[in-house]
mmCIF file of C-alpha atoms in Angstrom:
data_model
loop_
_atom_site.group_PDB
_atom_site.id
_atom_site.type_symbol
_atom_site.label_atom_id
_atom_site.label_comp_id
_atom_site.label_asym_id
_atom_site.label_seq_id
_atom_site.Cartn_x
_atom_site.Cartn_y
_atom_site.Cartn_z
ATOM 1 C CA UNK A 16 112.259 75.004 65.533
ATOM 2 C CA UNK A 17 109.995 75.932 68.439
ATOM 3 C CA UNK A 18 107.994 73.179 68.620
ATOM 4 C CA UNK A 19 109.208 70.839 71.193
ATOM 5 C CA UNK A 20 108.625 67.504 70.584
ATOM 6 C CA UNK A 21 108.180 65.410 73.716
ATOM 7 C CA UNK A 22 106.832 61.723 75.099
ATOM 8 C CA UNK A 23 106.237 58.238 72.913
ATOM 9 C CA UNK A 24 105.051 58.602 69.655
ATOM 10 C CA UNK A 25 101.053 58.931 69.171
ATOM 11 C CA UNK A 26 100.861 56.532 65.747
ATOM 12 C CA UNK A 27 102.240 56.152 62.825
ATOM 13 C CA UNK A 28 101.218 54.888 58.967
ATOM 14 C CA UNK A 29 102.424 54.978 55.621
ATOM 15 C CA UNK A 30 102.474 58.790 55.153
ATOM 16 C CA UNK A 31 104.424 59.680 58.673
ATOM 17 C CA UNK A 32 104.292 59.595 62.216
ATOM 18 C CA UNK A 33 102.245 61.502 64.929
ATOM 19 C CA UNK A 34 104.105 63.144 67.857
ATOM 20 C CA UNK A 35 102.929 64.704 70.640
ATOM 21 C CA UNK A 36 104.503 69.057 70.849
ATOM 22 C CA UNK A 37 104.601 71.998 72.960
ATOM 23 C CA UNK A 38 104.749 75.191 71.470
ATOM 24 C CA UNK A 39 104.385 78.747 73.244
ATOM 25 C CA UNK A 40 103.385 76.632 76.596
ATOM 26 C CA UNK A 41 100.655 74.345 74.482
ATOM 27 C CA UNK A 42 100.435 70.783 73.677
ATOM 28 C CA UNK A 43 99.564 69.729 70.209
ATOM 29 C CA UNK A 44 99.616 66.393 68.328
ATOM 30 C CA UNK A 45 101.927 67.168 65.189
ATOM 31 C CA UNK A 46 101.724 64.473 61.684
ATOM 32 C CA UNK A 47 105.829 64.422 60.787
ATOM 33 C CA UNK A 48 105.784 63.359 56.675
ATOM 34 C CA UNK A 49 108.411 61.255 56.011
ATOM 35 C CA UNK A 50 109.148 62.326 52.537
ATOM 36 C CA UNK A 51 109.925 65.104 50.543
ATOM 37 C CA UNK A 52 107.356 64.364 48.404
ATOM 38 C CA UNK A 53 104.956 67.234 49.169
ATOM 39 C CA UNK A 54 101.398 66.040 47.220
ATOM 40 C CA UNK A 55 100.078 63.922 50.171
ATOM 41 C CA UNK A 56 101.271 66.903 52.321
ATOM 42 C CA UNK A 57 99.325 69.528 50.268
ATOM 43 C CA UNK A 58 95.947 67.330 49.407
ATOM 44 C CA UNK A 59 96.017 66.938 53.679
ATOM 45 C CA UNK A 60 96.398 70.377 53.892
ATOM 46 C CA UNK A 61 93.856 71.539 51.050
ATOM 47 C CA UNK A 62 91.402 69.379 53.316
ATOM 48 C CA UNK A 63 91.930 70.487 56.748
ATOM 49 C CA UNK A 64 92.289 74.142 56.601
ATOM 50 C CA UNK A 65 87.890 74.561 55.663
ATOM 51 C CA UNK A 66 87.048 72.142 58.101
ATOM 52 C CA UNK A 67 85.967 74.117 61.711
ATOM 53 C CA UNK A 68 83.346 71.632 63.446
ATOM 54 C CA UNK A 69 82.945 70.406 67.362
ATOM 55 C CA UNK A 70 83.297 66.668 65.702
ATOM 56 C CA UNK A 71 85.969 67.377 63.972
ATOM 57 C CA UNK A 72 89.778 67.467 64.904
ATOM 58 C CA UNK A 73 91.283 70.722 65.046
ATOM 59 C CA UNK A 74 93.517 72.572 62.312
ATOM 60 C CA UNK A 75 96.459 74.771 63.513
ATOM 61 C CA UNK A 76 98.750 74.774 60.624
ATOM 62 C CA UNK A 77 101.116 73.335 58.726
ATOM 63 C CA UNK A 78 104.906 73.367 58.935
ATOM 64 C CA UNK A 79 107.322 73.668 56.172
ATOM 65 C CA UNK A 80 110.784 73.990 57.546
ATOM 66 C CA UNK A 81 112.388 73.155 54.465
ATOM 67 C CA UNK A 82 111.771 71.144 51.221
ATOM 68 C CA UNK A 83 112.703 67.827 53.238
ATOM 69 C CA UNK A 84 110.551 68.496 56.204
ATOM 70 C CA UNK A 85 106.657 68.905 56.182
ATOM 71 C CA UNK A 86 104.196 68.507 59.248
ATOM 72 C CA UNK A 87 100.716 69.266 60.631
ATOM 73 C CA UNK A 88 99.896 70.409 63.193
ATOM 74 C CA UNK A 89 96.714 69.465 65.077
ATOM 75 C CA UNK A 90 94.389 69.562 68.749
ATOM 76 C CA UNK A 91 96.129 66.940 71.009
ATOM 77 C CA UNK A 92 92.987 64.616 72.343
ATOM 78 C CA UNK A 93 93.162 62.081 74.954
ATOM 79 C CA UNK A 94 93.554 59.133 72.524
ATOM 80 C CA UNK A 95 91.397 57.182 70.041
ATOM 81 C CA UNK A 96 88.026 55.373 70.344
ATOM 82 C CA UNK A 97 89.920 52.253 69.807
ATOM 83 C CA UNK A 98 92.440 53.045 72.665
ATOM 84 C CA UNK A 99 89.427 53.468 75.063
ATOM 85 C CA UNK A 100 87.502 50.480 74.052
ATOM 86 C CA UNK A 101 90.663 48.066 74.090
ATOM 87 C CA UNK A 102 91.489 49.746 77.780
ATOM 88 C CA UNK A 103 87.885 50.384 79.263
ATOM 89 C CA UNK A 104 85.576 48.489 77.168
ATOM 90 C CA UNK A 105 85.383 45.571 80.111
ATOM 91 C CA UNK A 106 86.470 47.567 82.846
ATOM 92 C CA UNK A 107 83.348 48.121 85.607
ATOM 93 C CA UNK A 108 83.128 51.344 87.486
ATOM 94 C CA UNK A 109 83.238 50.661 91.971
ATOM 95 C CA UNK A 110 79.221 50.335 91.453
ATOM 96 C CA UNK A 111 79.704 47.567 89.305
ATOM 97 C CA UNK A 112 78.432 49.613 85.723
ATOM 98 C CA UNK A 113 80.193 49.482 83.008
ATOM 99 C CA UNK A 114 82.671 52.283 82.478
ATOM 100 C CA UNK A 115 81.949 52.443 78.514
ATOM 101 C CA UNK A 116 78.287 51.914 78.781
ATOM 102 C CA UNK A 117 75.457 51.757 76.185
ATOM 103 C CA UNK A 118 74.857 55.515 76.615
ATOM 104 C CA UNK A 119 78.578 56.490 76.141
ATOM 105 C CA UNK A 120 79.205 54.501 72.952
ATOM 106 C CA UNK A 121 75.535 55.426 71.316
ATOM 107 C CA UNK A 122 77.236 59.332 71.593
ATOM 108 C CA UNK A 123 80.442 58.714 70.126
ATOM 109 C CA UNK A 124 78.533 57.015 67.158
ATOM 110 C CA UNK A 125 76.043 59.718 67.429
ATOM 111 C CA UNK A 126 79.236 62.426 67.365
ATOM 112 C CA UNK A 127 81.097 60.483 64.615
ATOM 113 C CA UNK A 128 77.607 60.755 62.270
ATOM 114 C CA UNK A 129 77.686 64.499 63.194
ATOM 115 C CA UNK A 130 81.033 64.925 61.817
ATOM 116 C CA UNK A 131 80.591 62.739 58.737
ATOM 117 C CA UNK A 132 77.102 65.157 58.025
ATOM 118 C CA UNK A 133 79.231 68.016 58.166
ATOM 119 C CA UNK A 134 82.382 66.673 55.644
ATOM 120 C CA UNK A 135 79.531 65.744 53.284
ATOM 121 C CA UNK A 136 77.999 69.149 53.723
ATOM 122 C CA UNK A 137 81.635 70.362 52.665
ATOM 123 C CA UNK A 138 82.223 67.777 49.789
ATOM 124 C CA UNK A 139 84.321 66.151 51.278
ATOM 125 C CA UNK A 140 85.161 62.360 51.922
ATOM 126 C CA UNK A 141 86.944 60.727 54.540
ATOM 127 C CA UNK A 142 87.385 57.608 52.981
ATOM 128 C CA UNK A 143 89.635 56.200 55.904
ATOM 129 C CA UNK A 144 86.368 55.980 58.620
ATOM 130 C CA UNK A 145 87.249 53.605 62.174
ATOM 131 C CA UNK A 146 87.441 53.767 65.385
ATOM 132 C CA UNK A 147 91.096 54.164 65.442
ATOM 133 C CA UNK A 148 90.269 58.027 63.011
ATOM 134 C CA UNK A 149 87.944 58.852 65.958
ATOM 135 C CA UNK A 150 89.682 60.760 68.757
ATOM 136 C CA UNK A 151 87.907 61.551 72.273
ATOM 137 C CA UNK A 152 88.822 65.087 72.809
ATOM 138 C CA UNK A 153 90.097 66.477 76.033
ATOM 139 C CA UNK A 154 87.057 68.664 76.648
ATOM 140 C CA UNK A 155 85.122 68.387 79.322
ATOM 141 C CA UNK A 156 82.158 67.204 76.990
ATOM 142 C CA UNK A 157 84.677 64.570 75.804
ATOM 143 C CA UNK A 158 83.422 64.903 72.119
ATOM 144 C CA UNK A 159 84.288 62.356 69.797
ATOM 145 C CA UNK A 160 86.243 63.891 66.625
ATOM 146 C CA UNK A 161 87.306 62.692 63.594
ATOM 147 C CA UNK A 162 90.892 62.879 61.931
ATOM 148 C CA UNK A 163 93.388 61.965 59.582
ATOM 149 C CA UNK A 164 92.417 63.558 56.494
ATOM 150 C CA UNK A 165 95.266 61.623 54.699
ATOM 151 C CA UNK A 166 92.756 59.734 52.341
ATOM 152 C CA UNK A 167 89.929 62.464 52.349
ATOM 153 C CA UNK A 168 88.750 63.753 48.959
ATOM 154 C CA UNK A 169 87.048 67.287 47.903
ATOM 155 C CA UNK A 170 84.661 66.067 45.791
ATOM 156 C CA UNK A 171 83.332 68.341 42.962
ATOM 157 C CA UNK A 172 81.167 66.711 40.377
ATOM 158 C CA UNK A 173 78.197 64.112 41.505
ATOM 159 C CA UNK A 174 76.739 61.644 39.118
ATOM 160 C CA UNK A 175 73.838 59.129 39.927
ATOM 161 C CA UNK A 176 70.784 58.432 41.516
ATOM 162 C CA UNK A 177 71.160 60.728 44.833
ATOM 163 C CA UNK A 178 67.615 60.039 46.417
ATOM 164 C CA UNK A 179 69.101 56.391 47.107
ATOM 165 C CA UNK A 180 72.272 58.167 47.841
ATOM 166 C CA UNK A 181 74.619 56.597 45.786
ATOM 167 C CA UNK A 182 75.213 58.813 43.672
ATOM 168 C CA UNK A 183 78.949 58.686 41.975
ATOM 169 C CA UNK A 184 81.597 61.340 43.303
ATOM 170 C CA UNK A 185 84.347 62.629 41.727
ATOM 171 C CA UNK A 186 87.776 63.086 43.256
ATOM 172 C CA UNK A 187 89.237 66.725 42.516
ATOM 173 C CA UNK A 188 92.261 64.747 41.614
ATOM 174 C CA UNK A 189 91.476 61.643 39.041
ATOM 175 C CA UNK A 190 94.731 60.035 40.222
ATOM 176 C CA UNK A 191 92.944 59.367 44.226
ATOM 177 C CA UNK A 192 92.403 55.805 44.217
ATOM 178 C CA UNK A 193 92.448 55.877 48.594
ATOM 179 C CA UNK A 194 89.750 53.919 49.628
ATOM 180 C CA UNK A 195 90.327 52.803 53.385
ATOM 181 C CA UNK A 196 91.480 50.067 55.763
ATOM 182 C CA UNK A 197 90.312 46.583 54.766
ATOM 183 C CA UNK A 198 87.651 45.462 57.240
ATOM 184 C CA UNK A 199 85.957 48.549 57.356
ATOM 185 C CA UNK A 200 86.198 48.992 53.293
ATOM 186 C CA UNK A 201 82.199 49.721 51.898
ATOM 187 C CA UNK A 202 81.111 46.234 49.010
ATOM 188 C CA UNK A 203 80.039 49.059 46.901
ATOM 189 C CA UNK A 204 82.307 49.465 44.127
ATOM 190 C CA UNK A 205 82.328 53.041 44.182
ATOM 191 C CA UNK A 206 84.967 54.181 46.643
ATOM 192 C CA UNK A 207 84.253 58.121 46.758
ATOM 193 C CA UNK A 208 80.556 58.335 47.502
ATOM 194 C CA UNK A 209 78.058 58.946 50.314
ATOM 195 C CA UNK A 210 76.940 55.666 50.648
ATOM 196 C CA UNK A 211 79.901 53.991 51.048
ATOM 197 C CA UNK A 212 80.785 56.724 53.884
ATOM 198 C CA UNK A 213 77.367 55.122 55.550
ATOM 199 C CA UNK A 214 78.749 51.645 55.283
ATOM 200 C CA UNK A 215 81.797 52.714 57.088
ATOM 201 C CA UNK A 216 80.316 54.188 59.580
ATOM 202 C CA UNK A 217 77.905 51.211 60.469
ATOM 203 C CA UNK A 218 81.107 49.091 60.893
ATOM 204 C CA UNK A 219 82.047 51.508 63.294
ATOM 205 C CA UNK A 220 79.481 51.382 65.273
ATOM 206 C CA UNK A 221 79.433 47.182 65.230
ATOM 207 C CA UNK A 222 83.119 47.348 65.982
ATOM 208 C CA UNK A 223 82.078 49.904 69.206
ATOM 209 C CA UNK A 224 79.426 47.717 70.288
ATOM 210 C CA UNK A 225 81.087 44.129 69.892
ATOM 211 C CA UNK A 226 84.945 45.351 70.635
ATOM 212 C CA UNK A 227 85.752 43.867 67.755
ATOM 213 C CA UNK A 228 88.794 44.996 65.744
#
């Protein structure tokens, strides 16, 4: 009950929606669940809570009023690399530059890779990689962070060749069949796996450079 929600919503998908909350005088973005159903609650959870990393979105907690209500709770960034290519991607600074320029979107691809090398480095797998689950924090570096863990996967057990790096991973859970948002979804047939984590990040970064969505 102390967090005080506030403002227009942030998002919202199939799991819940994401509200912007003040609690002991800070903001913080906050992932309402709309079920009772506590398993995509928990998996987010299991995720989140070994993940500290600059390129990666902060984890505060999680909230469990009751058994109907379930939330977590998150940094609050300025908005998503999306949001700041559909608003700025055109939009010319007074000298005539562009405000997003070739510089700028090189380092949020460059901070999005540095996140991705460090969920690998954890075994873990986004599985959910775009421009809309990379956030530009409100830093004054302006890092680029990933989030929603709603799809990730701790992997445990890797099978395959993994010099060409496609080796096979397998989900902790054998019933995770998440594997992303079409138009940025990896051809390789193998949903869980490095390589297909380098496929979606390539998208990303022709989707930043063409404003394409």
């Amino acid at each position: 009950d102390e967090l005080k929600f506030f403002g227009d919503q942030l998002g919202a998908g199939a799991q819940g929606a994401v509200r912007k909350a003040r609690w002991k005088g800070n903001d913080y973005a906050v992932k309402v669940f709309k079920t009772s159903e506590t398993t995509d609650f928990e998996d987010e959870v299991r995720v989140l809570e070994h993940l500290r990393h600059p390129n990666i979105v902060t984890f505060y907690g999680a909230v469990t009023r009751d058994s109907q209500h379930h939330a977590i709770v998150v940094e609050l960034c300025r908005g998503s690399v999306y949001d700041y290519l559909q608003k700025f991607g055109k939009e010319k600074t007074p000298s005539g530059s562009a405000r997003l320029n070739l510089l700028t979107r090189i380092r949020y691809a460059h901070d999005a890779a540095k996140g991705l090398i460090f969920l690998h480095s954890r075994k873990v797998i986004h599985c959910d990689l775009k421009t809309s689950n990379l956030l530009v924090a409100n830093d004054a570096t302006t890092p680029v962070k990933i989030c929603d863990f709603s799809m990730s996967r701790i992997t445990s057990v890797k099978v395959g060749d993994r010099k060409s790096g496609g080796g096979m991973i397998v989900p902790t859970h054998p019933e995770a069949t998440g594997s992303g948002t079409p138009g940025f979804i990896s051809p390789v047939r193998v949903p869980h796996s490095h390589s297909s984590m380098a496929w979606f990040l390539r998208v990303v970064q022709i989707a930043d450079m063409r404003r394409q969505f």
